[in-house]
mmCIF file of C-alpha atoms in Angstrom:
data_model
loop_
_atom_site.group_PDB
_atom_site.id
_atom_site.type_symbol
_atom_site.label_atom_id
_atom_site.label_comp_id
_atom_site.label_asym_id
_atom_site.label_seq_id
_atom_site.Cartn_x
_atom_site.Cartn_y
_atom_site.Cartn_z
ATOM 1 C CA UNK A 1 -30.361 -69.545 41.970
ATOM 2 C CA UNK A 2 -33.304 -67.842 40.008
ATOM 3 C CA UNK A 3 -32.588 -64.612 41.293
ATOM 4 C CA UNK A 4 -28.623 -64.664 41.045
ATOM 5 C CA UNK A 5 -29.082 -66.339 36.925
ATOM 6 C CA UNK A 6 -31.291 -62.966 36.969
ATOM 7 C CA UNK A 7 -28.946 -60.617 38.123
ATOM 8 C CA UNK A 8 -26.336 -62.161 35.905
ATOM 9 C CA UNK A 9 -28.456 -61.750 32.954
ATOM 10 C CA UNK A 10 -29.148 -57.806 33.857
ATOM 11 C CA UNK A 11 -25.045 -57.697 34.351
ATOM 12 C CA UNK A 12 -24.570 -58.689 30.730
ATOM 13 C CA UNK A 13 -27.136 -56.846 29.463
ATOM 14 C CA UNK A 14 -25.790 -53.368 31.038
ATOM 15 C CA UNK A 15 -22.603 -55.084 29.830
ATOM 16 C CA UNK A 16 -23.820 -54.792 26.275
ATOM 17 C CA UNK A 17 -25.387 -51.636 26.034
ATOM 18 C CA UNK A 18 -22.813 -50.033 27.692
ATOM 19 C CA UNK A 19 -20.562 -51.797 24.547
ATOM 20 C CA UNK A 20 -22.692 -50.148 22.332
ATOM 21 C CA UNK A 21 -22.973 -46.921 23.929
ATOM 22 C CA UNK A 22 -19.381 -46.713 24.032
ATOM 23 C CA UNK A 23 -18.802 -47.998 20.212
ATOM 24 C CA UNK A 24 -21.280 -45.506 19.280
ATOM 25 C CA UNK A 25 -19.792 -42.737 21.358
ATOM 26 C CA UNK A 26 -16.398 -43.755 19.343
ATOM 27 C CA UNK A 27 -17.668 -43.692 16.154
ATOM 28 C CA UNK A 28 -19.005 -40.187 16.732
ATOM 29 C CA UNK A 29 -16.197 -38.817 17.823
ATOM 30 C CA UNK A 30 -14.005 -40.542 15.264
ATOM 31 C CA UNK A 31 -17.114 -38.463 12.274
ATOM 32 C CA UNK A 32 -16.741 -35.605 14.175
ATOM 33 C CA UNK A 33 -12.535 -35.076 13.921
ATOM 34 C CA UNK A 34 -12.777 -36.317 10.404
ATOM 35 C CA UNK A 35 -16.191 -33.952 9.479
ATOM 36 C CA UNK A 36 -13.755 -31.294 11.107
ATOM 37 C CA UNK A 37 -10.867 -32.257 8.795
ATOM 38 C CA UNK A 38 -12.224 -32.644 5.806
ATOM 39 C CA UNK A 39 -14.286 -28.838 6.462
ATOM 40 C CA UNK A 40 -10.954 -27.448 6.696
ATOM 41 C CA UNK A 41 -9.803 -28.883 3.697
ATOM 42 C CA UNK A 42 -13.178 -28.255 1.842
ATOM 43 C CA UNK A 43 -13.535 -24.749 3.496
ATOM 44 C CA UNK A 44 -12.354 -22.290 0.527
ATOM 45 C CA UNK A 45 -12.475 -19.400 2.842
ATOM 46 C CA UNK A 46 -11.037 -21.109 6.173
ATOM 47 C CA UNK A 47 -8.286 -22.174 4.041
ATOM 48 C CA UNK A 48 -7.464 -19.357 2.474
ATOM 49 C CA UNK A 49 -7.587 -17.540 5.874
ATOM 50 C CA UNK A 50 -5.040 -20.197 7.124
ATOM 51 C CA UNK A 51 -2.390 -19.974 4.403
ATOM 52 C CA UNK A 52 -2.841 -15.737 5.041
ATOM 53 C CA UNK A 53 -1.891 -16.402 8.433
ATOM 54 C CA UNK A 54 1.315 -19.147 7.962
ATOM 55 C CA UNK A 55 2.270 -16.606 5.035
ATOM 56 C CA UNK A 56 2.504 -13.484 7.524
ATOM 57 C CA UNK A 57 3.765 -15.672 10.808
ATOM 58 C CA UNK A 58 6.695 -16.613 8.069
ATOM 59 C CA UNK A 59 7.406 -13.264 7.068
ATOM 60 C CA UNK A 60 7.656 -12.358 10.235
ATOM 61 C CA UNK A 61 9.649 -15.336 11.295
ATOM 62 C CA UNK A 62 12.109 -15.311 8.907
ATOM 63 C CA UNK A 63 12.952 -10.853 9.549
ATOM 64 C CA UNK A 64 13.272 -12.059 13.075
ATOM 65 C CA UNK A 65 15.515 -15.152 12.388
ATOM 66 C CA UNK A 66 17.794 -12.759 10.209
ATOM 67 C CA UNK A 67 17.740 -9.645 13.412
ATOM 68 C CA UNK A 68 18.949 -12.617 15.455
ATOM 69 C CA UNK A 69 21.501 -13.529 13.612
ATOM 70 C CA UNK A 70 22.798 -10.365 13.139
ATOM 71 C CA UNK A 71 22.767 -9.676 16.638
ATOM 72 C CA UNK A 72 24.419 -12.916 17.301
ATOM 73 C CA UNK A 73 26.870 -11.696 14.917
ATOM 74 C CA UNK A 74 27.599 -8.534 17.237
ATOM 75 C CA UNK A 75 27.460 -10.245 20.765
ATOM 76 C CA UNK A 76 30.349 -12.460 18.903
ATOM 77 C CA UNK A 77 31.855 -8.913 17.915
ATOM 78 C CA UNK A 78 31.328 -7.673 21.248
ATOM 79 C CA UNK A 79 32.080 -11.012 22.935
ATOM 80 C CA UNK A 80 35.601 -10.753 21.210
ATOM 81 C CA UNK A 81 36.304 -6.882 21.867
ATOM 82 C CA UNK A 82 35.917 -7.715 25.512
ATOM 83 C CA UNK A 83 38.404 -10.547 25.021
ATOM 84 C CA UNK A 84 41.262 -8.074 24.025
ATOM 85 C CA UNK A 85 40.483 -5.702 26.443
ATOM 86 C CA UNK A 86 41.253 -8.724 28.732
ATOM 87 C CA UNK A 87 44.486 -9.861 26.539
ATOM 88 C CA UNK A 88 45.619 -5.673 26.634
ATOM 89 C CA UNK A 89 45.196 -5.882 30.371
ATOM 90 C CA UNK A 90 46.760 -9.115 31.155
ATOM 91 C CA UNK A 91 49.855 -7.598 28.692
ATOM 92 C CA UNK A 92 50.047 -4.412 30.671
ATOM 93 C CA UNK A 93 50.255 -6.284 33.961
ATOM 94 C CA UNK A 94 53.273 -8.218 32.343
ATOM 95 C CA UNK A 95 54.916 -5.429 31.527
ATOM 96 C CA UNK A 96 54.198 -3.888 35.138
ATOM 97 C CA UNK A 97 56.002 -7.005 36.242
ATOM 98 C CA UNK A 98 59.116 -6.263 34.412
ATOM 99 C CA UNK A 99 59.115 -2.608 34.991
ATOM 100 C CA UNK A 100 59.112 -3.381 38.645
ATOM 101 C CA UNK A 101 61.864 -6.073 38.224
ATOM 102 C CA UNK A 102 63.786 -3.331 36.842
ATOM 103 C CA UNK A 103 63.029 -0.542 39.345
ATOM 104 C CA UNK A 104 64.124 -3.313 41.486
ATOM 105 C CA UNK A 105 67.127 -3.587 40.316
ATOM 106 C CA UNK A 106 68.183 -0.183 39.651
ATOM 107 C CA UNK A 107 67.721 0.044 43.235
ATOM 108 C CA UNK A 108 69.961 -3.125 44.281
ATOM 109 C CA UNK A 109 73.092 -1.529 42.175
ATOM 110 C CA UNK A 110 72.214 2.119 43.481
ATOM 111 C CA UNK A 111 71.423 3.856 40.620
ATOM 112 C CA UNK A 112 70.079 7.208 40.694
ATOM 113 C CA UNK A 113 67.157 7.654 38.396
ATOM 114 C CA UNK A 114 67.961 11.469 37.260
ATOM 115 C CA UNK A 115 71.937 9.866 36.858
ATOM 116 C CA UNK A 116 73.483 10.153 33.626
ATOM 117 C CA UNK A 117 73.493 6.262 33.070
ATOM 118 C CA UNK A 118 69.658 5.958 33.316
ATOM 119 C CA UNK A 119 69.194 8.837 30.878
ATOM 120 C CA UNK A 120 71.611 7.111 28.634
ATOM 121 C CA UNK A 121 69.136 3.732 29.361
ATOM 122 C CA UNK A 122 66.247 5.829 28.889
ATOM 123 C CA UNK A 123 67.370 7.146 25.294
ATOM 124 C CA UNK A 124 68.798 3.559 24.567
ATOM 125 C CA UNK A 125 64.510 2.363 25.033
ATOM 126 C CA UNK A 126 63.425 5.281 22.932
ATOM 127 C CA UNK A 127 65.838 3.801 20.131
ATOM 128 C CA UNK A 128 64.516 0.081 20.633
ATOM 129 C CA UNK A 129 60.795 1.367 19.944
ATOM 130 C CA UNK A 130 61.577 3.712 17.166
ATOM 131 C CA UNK A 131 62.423 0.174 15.558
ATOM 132 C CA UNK A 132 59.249 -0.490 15.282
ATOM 133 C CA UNK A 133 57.757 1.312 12.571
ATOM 134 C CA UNK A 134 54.208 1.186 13.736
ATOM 135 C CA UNK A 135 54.781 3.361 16.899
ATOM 136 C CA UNK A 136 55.766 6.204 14.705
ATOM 137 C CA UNK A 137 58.718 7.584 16.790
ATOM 138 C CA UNK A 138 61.961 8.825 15.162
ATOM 139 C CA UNK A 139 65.070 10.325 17.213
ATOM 140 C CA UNK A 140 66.698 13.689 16.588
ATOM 141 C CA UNK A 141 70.311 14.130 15.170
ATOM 142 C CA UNK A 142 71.792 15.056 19.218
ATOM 143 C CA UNK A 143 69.973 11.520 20.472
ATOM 144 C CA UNK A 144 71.456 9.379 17.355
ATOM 145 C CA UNK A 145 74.718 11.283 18.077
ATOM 146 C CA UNK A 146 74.234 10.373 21.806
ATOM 147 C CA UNK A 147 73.645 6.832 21.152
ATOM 148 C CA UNK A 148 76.768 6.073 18.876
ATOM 149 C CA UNK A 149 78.721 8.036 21.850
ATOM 150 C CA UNK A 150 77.489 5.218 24.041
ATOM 151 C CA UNK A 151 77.797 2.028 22.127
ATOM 152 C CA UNK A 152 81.236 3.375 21.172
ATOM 153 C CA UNK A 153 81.760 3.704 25.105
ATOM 154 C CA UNK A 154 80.302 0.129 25.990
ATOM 155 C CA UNK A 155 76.677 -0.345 27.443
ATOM 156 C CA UNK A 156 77.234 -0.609 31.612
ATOM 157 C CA UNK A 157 76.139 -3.926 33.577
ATOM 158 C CA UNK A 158 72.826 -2.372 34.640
ATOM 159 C CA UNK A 159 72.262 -0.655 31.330
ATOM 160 C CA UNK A 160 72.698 -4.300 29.606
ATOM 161 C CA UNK A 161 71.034 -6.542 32.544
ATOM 162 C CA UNK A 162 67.721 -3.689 32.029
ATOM 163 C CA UNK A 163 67.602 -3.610 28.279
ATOM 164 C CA UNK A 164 67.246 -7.818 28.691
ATOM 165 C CA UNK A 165 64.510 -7.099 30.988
ATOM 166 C CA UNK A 166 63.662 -4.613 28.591
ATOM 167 C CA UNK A 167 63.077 -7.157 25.629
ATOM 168 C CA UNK A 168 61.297 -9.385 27.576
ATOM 169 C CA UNK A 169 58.300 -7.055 27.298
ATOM 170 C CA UNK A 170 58.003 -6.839 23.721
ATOM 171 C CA UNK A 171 55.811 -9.852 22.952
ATOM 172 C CA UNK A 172 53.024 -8.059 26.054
ATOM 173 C CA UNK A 173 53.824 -5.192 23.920
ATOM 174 C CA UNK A 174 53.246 -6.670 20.558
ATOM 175 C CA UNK A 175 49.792 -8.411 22.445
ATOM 176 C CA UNK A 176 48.889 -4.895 23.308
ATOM 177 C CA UNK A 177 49.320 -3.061 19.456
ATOM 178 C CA UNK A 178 47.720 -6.208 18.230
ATOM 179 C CA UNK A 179 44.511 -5.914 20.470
ATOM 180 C CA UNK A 180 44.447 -2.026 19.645
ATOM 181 C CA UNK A 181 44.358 -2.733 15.954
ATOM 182 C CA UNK A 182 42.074 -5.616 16.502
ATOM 183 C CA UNK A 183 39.355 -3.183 18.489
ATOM 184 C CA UNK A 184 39.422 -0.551 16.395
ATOM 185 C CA UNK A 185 38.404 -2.699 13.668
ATOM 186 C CA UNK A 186 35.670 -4.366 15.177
ATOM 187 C CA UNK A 187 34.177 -1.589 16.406
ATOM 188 C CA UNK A 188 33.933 0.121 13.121
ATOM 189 C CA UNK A 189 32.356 -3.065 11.376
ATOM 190 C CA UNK A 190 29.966 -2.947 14.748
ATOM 191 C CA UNK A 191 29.110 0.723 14.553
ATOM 192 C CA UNK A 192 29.039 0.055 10.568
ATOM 193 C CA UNK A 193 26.417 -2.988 11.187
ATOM 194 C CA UNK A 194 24.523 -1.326 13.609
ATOM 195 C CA UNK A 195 23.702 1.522 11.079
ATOM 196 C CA UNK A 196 23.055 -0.859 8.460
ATOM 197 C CA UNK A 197 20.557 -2.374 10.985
ATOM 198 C CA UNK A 198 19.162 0.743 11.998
ATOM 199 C CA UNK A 199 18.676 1.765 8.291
ATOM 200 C CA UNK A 200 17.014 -1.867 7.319
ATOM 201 C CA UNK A 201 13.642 -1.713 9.648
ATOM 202 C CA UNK A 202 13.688 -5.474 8.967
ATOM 203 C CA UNK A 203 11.030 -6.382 11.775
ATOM 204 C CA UNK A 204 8.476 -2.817 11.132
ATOM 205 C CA UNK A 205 9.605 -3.693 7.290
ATOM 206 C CA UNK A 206 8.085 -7.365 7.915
ATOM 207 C CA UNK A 207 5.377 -6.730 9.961
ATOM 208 C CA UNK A 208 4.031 -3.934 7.126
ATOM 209 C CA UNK A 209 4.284 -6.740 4.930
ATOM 210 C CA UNK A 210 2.632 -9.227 6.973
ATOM 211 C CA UNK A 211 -0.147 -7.062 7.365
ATOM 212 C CA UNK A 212 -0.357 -6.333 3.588
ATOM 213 C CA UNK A 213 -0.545 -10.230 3.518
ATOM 214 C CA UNK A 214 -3.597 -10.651 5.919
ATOM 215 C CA UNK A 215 -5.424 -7.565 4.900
ATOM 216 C CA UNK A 216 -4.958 -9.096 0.810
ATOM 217 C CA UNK A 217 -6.140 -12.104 2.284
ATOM 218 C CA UNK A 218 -9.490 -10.473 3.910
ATOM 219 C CA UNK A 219 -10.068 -8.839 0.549
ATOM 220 C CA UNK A 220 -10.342 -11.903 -0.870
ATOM 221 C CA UNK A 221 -12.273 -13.669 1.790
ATOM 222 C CA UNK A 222 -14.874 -10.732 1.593
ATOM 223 C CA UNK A 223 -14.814 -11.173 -1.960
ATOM 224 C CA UNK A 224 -15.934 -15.109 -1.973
ATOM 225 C CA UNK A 225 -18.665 -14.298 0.818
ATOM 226 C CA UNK A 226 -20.059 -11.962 -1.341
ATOM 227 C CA UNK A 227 -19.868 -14.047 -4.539
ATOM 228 C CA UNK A 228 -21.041 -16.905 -2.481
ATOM 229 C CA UNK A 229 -23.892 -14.881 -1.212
ATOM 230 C CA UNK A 230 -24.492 -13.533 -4.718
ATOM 231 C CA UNK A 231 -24.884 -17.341 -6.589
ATOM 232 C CA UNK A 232 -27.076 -18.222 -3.350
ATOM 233 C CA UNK A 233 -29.705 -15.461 -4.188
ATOM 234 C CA UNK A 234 -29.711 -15.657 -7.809
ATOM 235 C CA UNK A 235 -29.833 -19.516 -6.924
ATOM 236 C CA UNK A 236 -33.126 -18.817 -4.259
ATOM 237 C CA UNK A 237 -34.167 -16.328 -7.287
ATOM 238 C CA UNK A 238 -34.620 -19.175 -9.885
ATOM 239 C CA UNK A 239 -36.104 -21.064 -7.576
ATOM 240 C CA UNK A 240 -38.752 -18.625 -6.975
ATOM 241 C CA UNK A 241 -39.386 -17.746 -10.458
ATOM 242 C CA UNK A 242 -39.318 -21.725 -11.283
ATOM 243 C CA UNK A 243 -42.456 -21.898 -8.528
ATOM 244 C CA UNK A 244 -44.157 -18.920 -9.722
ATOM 245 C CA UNK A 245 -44.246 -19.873 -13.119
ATOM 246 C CA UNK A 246 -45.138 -23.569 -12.208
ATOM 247 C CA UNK A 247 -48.102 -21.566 -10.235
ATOM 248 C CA UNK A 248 -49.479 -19.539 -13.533
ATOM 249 C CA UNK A 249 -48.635 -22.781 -15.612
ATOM 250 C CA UNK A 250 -51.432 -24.507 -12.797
ATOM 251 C CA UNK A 251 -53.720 -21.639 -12.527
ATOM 252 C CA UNK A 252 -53.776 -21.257 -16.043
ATOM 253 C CA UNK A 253 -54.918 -24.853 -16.339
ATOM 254 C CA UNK A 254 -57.464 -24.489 -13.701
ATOM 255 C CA UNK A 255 -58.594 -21.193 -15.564
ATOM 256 C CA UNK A 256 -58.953 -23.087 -18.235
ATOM 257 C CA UNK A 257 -61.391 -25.821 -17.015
ATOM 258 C CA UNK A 258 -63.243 -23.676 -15.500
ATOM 259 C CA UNK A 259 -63.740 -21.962 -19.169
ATOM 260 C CA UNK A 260 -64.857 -25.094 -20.133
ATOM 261 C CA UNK A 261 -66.847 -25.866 -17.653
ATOM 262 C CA UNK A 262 -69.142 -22.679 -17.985
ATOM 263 C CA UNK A 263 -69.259 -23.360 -21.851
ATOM 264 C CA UNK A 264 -70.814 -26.725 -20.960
ATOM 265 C CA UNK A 265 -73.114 -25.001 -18.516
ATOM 266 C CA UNK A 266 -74.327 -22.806 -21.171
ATOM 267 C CA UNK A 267 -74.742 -25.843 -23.496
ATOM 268 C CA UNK A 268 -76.915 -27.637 -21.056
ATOM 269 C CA UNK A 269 -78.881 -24.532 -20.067
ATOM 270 C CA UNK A 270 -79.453 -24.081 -24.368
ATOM 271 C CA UNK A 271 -80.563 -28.015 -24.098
ATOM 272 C CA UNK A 272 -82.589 -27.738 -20.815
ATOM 273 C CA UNK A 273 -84.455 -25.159 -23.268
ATOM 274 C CA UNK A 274 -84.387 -27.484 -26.087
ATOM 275 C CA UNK A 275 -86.440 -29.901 -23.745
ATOM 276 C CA UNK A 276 -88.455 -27.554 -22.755
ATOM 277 C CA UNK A 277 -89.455 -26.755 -26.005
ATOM 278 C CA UNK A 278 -89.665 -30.337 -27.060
ATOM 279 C CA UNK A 279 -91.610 -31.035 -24.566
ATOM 280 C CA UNK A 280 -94.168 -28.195 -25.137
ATOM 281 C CA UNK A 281 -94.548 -29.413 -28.342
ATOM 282 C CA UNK A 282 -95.305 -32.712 -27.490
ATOM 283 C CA UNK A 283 -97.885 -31.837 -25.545
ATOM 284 C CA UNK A 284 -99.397 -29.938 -28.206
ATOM 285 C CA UNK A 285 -98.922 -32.834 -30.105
ATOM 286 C CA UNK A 286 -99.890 -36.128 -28.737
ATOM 287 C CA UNK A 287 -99.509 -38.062 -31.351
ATOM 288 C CA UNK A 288 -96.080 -37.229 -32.111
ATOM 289 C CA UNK A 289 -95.284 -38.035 -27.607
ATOM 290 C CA UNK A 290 -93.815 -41.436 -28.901
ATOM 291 C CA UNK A 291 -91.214 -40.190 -31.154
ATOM 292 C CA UNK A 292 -89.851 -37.914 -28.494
ATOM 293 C CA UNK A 293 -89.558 -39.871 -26.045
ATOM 294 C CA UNK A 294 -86.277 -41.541 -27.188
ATOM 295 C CA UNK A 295 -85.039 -38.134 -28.207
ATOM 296 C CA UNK A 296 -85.214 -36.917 -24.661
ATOM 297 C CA UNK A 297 -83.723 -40.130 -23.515
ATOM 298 C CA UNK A 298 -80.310 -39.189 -25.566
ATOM 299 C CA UNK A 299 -80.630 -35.720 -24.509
ATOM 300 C CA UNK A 300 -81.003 -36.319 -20.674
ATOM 301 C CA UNK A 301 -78.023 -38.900 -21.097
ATOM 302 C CA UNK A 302 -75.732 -36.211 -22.818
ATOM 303 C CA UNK A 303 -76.998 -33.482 -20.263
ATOM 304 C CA UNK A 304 -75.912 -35.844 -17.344
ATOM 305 C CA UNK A 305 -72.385 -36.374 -19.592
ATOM 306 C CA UNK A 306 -72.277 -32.793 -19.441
ATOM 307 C CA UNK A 307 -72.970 -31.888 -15.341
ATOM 308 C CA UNK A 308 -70.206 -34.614 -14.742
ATOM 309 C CA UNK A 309 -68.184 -32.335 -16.130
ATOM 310 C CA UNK A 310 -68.766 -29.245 -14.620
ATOM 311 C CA UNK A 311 -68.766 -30.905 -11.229
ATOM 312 C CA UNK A 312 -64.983 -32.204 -11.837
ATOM 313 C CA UNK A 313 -64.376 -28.833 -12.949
ATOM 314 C CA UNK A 314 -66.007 -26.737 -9.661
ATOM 315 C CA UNK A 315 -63.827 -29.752 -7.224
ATOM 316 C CA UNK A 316 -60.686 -28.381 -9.131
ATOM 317 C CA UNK A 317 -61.449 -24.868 -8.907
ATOM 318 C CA UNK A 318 -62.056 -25.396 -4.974
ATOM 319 C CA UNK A 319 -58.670 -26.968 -4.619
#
């Protein structure tokens, strides 16, 4: 029981600092995203460099989003030219179909195509599309003379049962002079965009100005390094010049104690002498020995006073 109770405890211990390890490990992770934030946001120059780069990726972005929509706009153009190529062909094979319906049944009444009757049908067509005033065809005096000869003379079965065939191809051929129109003028607004495109450089325009962006942008950068670096020296400056003069400010102190200090010396070396010639005297004169005595008492004292001082002064000048 003692030894499981011990491995229990040693469980919840490793239980508890690996809690802590883990809450630590959190917490330093959690500093170190927000330490990285805030940088950014504090960062003059990593911010500037950022909003350099959105500001060119934009440029560039937006001339791109424009090319694509104008190419979007002529894969629609293109898109729909193809269309009426389809519509023209669909229309022609229409009108195939009828044209053989016909052959079909010039041949099932036995009519000769170089007869007189399918000349007379063939002139009676050319009349039908000179109606139209888009296909620009207009008869001669002999074929309107021709063609009053023959409505005055009755249209024949076949030349009447044909012309009905006839009519039946006008809406393929109205399809087919639509679609014409319709092609010609989308390819001239294509060919007319694609110049325009051509002449606009919007992407090498964009990308010249993106670069003037980012190279603006490095100008500046270079700039704040500099007048960083510059307010860091001049900052390292005063503090140099705030040491040095706090250094002549010290030694000027120490220079002068030590002034004072030999100026006491050369006091006590003029009362050692003093002393000396006290003394002298007062062994010349015995009688007067007495009165000297306290006199060289207050002396000595003001000597010691004195060699107090110049010690305090020589432990400064050593440090």
């Amino acid at each position: 029981m003692k030894v499981n109770s011990k491995i229990m405890n040693l469980s919840e211990d490793a239980l508890i600092a690996r809690s802590k390890k883990d809450s630590k490990k959190k917490t330093k992770d959690k500093n170190t995203i927000d330490f990285s934030s805030l940088k950014e946001k504090l960062d003059p120059i990593s911010r500037k460099r950022e909003e350099a780069r959105k500001k060119a990726m934009k440029i560039v972005s937006d001339a791109f989003a424009s090319d694509q929509r104008l190419a979007d706009r002529l894969d629609q153009r293109r898109d729909r030219i193809r269309y009426l190529y389809m519509e023209m062909d669909e229309a022609n094979d229409n009108i195939k179909e009828v044209e053989k319906k016909r052959g079909e049944l010039r041949n099932s009444l036995g009519i000769d195509e170089n007869s007189q009757e399918e000349k007379d049908l063939k002139l009676l067509e050319k009349q039908r599309k000179s109606w139209n005033p888009e296909a620009s065809i207009s008869l001669t005096e002999d074929e309107i003379k021709r063609i009053e000869q023959i409505e005055k003379n009755g249209l024949t079965e076949y030349q009447e049962m044909s012309l009905a065939l006839y009519a039946g191809e006008a809406p393929y051929r109205m399809t087919i002079n639509d679609a014409i129109k319709d092609i010609k003028d989308e390819n001239l607004i294509l060919t007319r965009s694609l110049r325009e495109m051509y002449k606009s450089h919007t992407m090498h325009d964009a990308k010249e100005q993106a670069d003037a962006v980012l190279e603006a942008a490095s100008k500046d950068i270079i700039s704040m390094i500099l007048e960083e670096a510059k307010e860091n020296i001049e900052e390292k400056f005063e503090k140099e010049k705030e040491k040095a003069k706090e250094k002549a400010e010290k030694e000027e102190k120490l220079k002068e104690r030590i002034d004072e200090a030999k100026e006491k010396k050369k006091e006590k070396e003029k009362f050692i002498d003093e002393i000396l010639g006290i003394v002298m005297e007062a062994v010349d004169s015995k009688n007067e020995l007495n009165d000297t005595k306290e006199e060289i008492k207050a002396i000595v004292a003001k000597m010691k006073l004195i060699e107090d001082d110049i010690k305090g002064a020589s432990v400064d000048e050593n440090v």
